[in-house]
PDB file of C-alpha atoms in Angstrom:
ATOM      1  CA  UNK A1327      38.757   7.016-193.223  1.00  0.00           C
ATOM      2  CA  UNK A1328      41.627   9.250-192.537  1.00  0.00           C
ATOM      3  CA  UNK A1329      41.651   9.987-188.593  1.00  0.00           C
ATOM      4  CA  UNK A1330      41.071   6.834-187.319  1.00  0.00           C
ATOM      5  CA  UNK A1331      43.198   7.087-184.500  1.00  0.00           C
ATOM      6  CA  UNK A1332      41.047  10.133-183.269  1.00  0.00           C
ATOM      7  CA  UNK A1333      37.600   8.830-183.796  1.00  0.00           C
ATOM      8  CA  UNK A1334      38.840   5.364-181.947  1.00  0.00           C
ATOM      9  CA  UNK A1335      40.092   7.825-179.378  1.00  0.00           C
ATOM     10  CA  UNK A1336      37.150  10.225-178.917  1.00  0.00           C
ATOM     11  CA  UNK A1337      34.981   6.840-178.576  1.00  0.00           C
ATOM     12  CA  UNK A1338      36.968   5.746-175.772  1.00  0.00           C
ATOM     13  CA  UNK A1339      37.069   9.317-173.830  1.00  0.00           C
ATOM     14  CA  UNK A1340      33.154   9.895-174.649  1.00  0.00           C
ATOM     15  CA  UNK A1341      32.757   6.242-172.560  1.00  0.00           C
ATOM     16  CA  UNK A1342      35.365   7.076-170.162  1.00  0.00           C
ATOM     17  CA  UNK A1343      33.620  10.126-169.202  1.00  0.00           C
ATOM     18  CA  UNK A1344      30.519   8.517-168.887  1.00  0.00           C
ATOM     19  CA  UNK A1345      31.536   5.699-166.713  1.00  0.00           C
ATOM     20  CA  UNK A1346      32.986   7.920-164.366  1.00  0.00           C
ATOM     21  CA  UNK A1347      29.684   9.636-163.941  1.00  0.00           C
ATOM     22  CA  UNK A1348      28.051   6.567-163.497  1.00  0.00           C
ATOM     23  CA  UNK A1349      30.407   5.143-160.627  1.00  0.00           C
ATOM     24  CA  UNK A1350      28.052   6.217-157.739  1.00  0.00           C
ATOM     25  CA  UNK A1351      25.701   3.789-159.782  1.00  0.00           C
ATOM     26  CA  UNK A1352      26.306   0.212-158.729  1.00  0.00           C
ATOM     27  CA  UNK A1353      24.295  -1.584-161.299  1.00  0.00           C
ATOM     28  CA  UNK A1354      26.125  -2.683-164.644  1.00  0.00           C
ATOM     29  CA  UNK A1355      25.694  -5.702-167.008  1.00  0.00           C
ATOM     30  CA  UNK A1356      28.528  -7.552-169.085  1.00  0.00           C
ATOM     31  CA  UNK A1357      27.787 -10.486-171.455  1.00  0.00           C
ATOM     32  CA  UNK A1358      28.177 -11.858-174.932  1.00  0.00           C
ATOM     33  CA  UNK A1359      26.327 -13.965-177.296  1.00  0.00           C
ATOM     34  CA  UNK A1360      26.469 -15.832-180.376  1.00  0.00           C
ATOM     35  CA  UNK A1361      25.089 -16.187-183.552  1.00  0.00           C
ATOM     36  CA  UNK A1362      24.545 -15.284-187.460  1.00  0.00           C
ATOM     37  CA  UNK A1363      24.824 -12.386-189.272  1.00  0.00           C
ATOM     38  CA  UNK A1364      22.667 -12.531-192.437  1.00  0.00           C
ATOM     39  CA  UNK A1365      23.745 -11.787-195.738  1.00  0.00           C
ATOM     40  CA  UNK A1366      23.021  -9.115-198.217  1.00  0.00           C
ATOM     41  CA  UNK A1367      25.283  -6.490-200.448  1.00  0.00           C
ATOM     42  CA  UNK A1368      28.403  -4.167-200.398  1.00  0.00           C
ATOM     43  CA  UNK A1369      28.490  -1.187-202.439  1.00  0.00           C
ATOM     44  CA  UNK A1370      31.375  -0.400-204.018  1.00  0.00           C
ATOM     45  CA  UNK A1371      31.400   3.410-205.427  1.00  0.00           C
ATOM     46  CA  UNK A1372      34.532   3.314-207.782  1.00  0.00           C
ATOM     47  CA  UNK A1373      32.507   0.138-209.965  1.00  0.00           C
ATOM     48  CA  UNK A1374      28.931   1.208-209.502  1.00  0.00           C
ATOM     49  CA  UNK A1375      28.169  -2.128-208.400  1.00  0.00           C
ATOM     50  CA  UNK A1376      27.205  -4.531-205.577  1.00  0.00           C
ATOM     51  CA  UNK A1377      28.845  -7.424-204.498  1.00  0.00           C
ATOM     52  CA  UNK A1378      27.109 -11.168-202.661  1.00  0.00           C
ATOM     53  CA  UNK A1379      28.081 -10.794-198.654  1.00  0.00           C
ATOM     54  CA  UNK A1380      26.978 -13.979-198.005  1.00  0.00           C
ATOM     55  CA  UNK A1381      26.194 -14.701-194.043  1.00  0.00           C
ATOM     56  CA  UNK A1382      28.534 -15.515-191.246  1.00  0.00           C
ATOM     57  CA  UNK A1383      29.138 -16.169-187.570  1.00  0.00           C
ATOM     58  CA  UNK A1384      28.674 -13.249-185.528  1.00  0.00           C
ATOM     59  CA  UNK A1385      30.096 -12.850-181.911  1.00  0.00           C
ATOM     60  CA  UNK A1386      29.364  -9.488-179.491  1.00  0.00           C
ATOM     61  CA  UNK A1387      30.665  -8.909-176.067  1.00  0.00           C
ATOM     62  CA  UNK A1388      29.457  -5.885-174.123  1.00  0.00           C
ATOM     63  CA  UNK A1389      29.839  -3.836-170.734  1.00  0.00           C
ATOM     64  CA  UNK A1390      27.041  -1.619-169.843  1.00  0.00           C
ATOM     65  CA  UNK A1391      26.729   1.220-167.335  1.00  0.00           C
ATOM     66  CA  UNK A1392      23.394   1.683-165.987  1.00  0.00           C
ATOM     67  CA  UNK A1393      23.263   6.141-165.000  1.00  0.00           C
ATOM     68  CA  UNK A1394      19.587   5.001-164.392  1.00  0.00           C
ATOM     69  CA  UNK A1395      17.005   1.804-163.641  1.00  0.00           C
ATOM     70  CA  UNK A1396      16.000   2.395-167.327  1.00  0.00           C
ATOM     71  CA  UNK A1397      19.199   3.837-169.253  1.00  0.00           C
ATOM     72  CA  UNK A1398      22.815   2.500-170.308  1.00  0.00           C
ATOM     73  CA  UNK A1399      25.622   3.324-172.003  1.00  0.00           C
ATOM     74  CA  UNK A1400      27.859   0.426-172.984  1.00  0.00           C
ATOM     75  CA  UNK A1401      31.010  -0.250-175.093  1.00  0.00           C
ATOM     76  CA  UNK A1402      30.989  -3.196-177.092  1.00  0.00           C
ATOM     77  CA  UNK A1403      32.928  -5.045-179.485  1.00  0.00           C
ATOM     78  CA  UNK A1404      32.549  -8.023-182.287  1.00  0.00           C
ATOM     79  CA  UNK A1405      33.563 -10.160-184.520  1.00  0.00           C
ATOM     80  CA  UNK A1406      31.687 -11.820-187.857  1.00  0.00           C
ATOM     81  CA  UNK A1407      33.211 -13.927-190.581  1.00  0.00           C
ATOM     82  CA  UNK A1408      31.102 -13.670-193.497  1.00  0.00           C
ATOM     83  CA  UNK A1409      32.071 -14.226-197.501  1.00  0.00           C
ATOM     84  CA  UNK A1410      32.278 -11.608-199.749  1.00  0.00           C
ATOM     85  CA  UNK A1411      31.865 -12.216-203.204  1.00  0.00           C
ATOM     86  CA  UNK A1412      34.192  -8.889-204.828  1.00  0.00           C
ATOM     87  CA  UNK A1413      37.440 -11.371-203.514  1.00  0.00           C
ATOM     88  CA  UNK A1414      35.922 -14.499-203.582  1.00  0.00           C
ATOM     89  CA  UNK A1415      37.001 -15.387-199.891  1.00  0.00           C
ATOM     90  CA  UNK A1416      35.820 -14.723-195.861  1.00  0.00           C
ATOM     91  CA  UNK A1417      36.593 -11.608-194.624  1.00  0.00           C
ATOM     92  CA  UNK A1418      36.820 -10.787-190.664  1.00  0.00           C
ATOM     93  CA  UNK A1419      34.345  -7.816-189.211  1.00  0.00           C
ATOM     94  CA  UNK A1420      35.810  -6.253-186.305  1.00  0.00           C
ATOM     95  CA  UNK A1421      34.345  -3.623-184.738  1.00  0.00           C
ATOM     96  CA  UNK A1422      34.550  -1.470-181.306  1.00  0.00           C
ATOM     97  CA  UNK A1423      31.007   0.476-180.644  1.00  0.00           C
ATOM     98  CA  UNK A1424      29.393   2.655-178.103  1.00  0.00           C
ATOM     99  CA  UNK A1425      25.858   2.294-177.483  1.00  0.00           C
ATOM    100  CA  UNK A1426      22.520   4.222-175.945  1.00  0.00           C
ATOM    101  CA  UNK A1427      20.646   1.504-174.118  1.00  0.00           C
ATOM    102  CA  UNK A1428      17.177   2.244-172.490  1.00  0.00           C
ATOM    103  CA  UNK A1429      15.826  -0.510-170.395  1.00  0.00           C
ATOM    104  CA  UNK A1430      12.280  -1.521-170.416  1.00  0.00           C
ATOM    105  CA  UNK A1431      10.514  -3.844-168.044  1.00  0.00           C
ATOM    106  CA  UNK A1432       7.678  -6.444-169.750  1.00  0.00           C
ATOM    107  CA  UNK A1433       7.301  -8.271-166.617  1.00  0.00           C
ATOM    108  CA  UNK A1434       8.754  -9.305-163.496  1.00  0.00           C
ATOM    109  CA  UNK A1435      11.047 -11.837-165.601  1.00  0.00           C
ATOM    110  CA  UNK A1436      11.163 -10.460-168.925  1.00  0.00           C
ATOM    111  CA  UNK A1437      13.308  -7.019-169.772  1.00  0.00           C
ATOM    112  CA  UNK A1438      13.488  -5.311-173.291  1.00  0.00           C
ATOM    113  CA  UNK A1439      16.923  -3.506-174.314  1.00  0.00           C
ATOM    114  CA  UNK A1440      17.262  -1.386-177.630  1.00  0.00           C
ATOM    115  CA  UNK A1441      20.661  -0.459-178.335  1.00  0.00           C
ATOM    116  CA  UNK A1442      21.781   2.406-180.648  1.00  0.00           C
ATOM    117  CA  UNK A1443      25.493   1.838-181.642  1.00  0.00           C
ATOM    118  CA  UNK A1444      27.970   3.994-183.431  1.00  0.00           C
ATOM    119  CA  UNK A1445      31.200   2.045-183.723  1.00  0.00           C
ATOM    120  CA  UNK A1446      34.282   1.764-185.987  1.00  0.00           C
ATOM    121  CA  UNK A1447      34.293  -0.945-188.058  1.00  0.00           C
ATOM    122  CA  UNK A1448      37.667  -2.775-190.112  1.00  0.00           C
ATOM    123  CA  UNK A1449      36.946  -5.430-192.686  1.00  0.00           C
ATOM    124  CA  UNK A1450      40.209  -7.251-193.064  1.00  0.00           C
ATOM    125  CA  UNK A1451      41.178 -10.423-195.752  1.00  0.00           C
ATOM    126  CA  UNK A1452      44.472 -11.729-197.297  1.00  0.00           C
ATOM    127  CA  UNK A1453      43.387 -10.780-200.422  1.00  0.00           C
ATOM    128  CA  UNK A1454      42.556  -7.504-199.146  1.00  0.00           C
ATOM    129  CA  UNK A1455      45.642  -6.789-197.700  1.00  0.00           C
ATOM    130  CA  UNK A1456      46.583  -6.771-201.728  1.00  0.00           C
ATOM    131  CA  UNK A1457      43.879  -4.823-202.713  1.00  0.00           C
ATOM    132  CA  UNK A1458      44.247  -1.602-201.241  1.00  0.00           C
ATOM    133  CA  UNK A1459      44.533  -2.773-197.713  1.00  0.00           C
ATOM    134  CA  UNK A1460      41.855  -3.106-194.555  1.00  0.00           C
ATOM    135  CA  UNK A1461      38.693  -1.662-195.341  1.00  0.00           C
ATOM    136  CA  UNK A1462      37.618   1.050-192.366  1.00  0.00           C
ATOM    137  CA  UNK A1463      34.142   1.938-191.455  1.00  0.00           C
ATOM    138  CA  UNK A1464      31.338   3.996-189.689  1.00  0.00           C
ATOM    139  CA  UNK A1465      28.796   1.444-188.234  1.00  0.00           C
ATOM    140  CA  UNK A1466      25.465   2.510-187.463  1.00  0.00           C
ATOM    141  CA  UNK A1467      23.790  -0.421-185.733  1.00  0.00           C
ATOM    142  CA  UNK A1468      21.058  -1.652-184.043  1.00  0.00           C
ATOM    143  CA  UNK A1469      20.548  -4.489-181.205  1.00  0.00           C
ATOM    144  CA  UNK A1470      17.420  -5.320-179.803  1.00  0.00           C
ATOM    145  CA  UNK A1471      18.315  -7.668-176.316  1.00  0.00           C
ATOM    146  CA  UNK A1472      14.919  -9.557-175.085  1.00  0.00           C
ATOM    147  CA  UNK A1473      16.077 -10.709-171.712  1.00  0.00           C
ATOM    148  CA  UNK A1474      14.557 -13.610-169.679  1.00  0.00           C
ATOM    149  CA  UNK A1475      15.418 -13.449-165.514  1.00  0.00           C
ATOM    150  CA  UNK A1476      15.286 -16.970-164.484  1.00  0.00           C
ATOM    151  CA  UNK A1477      18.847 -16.929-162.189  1.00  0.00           C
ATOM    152  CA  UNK A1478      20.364 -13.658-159.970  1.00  0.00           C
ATOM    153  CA  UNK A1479      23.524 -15.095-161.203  1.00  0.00           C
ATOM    154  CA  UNK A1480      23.029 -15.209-165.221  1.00  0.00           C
ATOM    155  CA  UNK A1481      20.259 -14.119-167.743  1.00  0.00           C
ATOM    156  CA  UNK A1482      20.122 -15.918-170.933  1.00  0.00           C
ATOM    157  CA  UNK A1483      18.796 -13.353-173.799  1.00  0.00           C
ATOM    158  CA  UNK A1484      17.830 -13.263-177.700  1.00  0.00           C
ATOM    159  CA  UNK A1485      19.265 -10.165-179.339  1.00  0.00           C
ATOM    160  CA  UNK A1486      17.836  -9.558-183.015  1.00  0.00           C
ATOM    161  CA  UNK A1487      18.714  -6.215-184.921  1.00  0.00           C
ATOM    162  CA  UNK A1488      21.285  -5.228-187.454  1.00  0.00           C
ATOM    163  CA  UNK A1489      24.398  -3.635-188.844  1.00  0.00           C
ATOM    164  CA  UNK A1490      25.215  -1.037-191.331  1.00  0.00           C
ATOM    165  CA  UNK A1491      28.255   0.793-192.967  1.00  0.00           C
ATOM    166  CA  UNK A1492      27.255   4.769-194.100  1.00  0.00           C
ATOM    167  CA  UNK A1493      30.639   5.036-194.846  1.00  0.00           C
ATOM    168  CA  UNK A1494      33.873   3.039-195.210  1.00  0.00           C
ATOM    169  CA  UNK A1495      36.848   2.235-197.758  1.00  0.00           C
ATOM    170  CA  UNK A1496      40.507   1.273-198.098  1.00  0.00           C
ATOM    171  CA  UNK A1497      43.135   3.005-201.013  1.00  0.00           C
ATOM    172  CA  UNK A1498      41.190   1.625-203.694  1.00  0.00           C
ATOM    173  CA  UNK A1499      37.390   1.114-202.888  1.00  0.00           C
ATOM    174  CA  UNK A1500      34.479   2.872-200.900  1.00  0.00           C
ATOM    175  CA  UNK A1501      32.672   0.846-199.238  1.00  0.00           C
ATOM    176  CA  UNK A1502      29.318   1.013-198.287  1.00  0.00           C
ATOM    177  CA  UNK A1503      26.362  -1.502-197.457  1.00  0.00           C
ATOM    178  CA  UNK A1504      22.581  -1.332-195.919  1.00  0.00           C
ATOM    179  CA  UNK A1505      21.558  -3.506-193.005  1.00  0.00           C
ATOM    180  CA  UNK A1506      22.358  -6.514-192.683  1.00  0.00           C
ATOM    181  CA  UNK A1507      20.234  -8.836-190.003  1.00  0.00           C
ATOM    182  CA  UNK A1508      22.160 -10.115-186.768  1.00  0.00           C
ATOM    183  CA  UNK A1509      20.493 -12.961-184.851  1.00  0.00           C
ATOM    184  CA  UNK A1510      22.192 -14.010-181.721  1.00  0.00           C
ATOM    185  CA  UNK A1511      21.715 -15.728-178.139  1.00  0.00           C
ATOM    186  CA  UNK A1512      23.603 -15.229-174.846  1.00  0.00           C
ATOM    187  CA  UNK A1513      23.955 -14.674-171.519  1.00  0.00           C
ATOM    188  CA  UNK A1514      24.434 -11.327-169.714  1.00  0.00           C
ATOM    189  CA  UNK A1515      26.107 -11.159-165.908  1.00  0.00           C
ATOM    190  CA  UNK A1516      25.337  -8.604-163.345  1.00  0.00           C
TER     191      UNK A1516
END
């Protein structure tokens, strides 16, 4: 992906904007959580073939703005290590997202919170580096936050959705792969 520089910065200004529309809202969330990301295949374009991405640690940490009771818009970023089979090592996900949240009550103690990402994704390796370098990516993702309200101070959550990559590549390789299942716990702060 060629202008990476300007999507990264039209990401930023898109929830820059936003956040300064919602500062006369006082209500935001921050948190993170922990867990796996499940394994499934990479299409690469240039061999016709897919390759094992076997699963991996996944990490997310997010800051939402809430413009309404029922609707966010967050930045987020990650990190998973999985293993990917076309260079026989672990390779590092990093990736820097905006996301849609609506907010929907279940009870008085239990929330639901679908998130609709678009972020920019690099896939970086050693052996990588030597292969036509970091591999960049679109990532069209989904989170799906169950939150339980037990404290004012802390809410402890299960997120369950997935990740994608419609597009991606390096020098040598396009990348692409379907979704890929992302279980993970946590705790979100108000």
């Amino acid at each position: 992906m060629k202008n990476t520089s300007t999507t990264l910065g039209l990401l930023l200004s898109v929830f820059a904007i936003i956040c300064l529309k919602a500062q006369d809202k006082k209500t935001n969330e921050y948190g993170f959580s922990v867990g796996l990301l499940t394994g499934g295949d990479v299409y690469v374009a240039e061999l016709d073939q897919n390759f094992d991405l076997e699963s991996g640690v996944s990490i997310l940490g997010f800051y939402d703005f809430f413009i309404t009771d029922g609707f966010a818009v967050g930045l987020n970023g990650s990190i998973a290590l999985p293993y990917l089979a076309l260079i026989d090592e672990n390779v590092t996900f990093y990736e820097l997202a905006l996301a849609l949240k609506p907010r929907f009550s279940l009870s008085d103690k239990v929330s639901y919170k679908p998130g609709f990402n678009l972020g920019y994704r690099l896939i970086t390796s050693d052996e990588l580096s030597e292969d036509g370098g970091t591999i960049e990516g679109l990532g069209l993702n989904l989170t799906n936050e169950l939150q339980f309200h037990i404290s004012n101070s802390f809410t402890p959550f299960l997120d369950v959705g997935f990740i994608t990559q419609a597009a991606g590549g390096n020098d040598e390789f396009n990348t692409t792969f379907s979704p890929l299942i992302v279980i993970r716990g946590g705790l979100v702060f108000n």
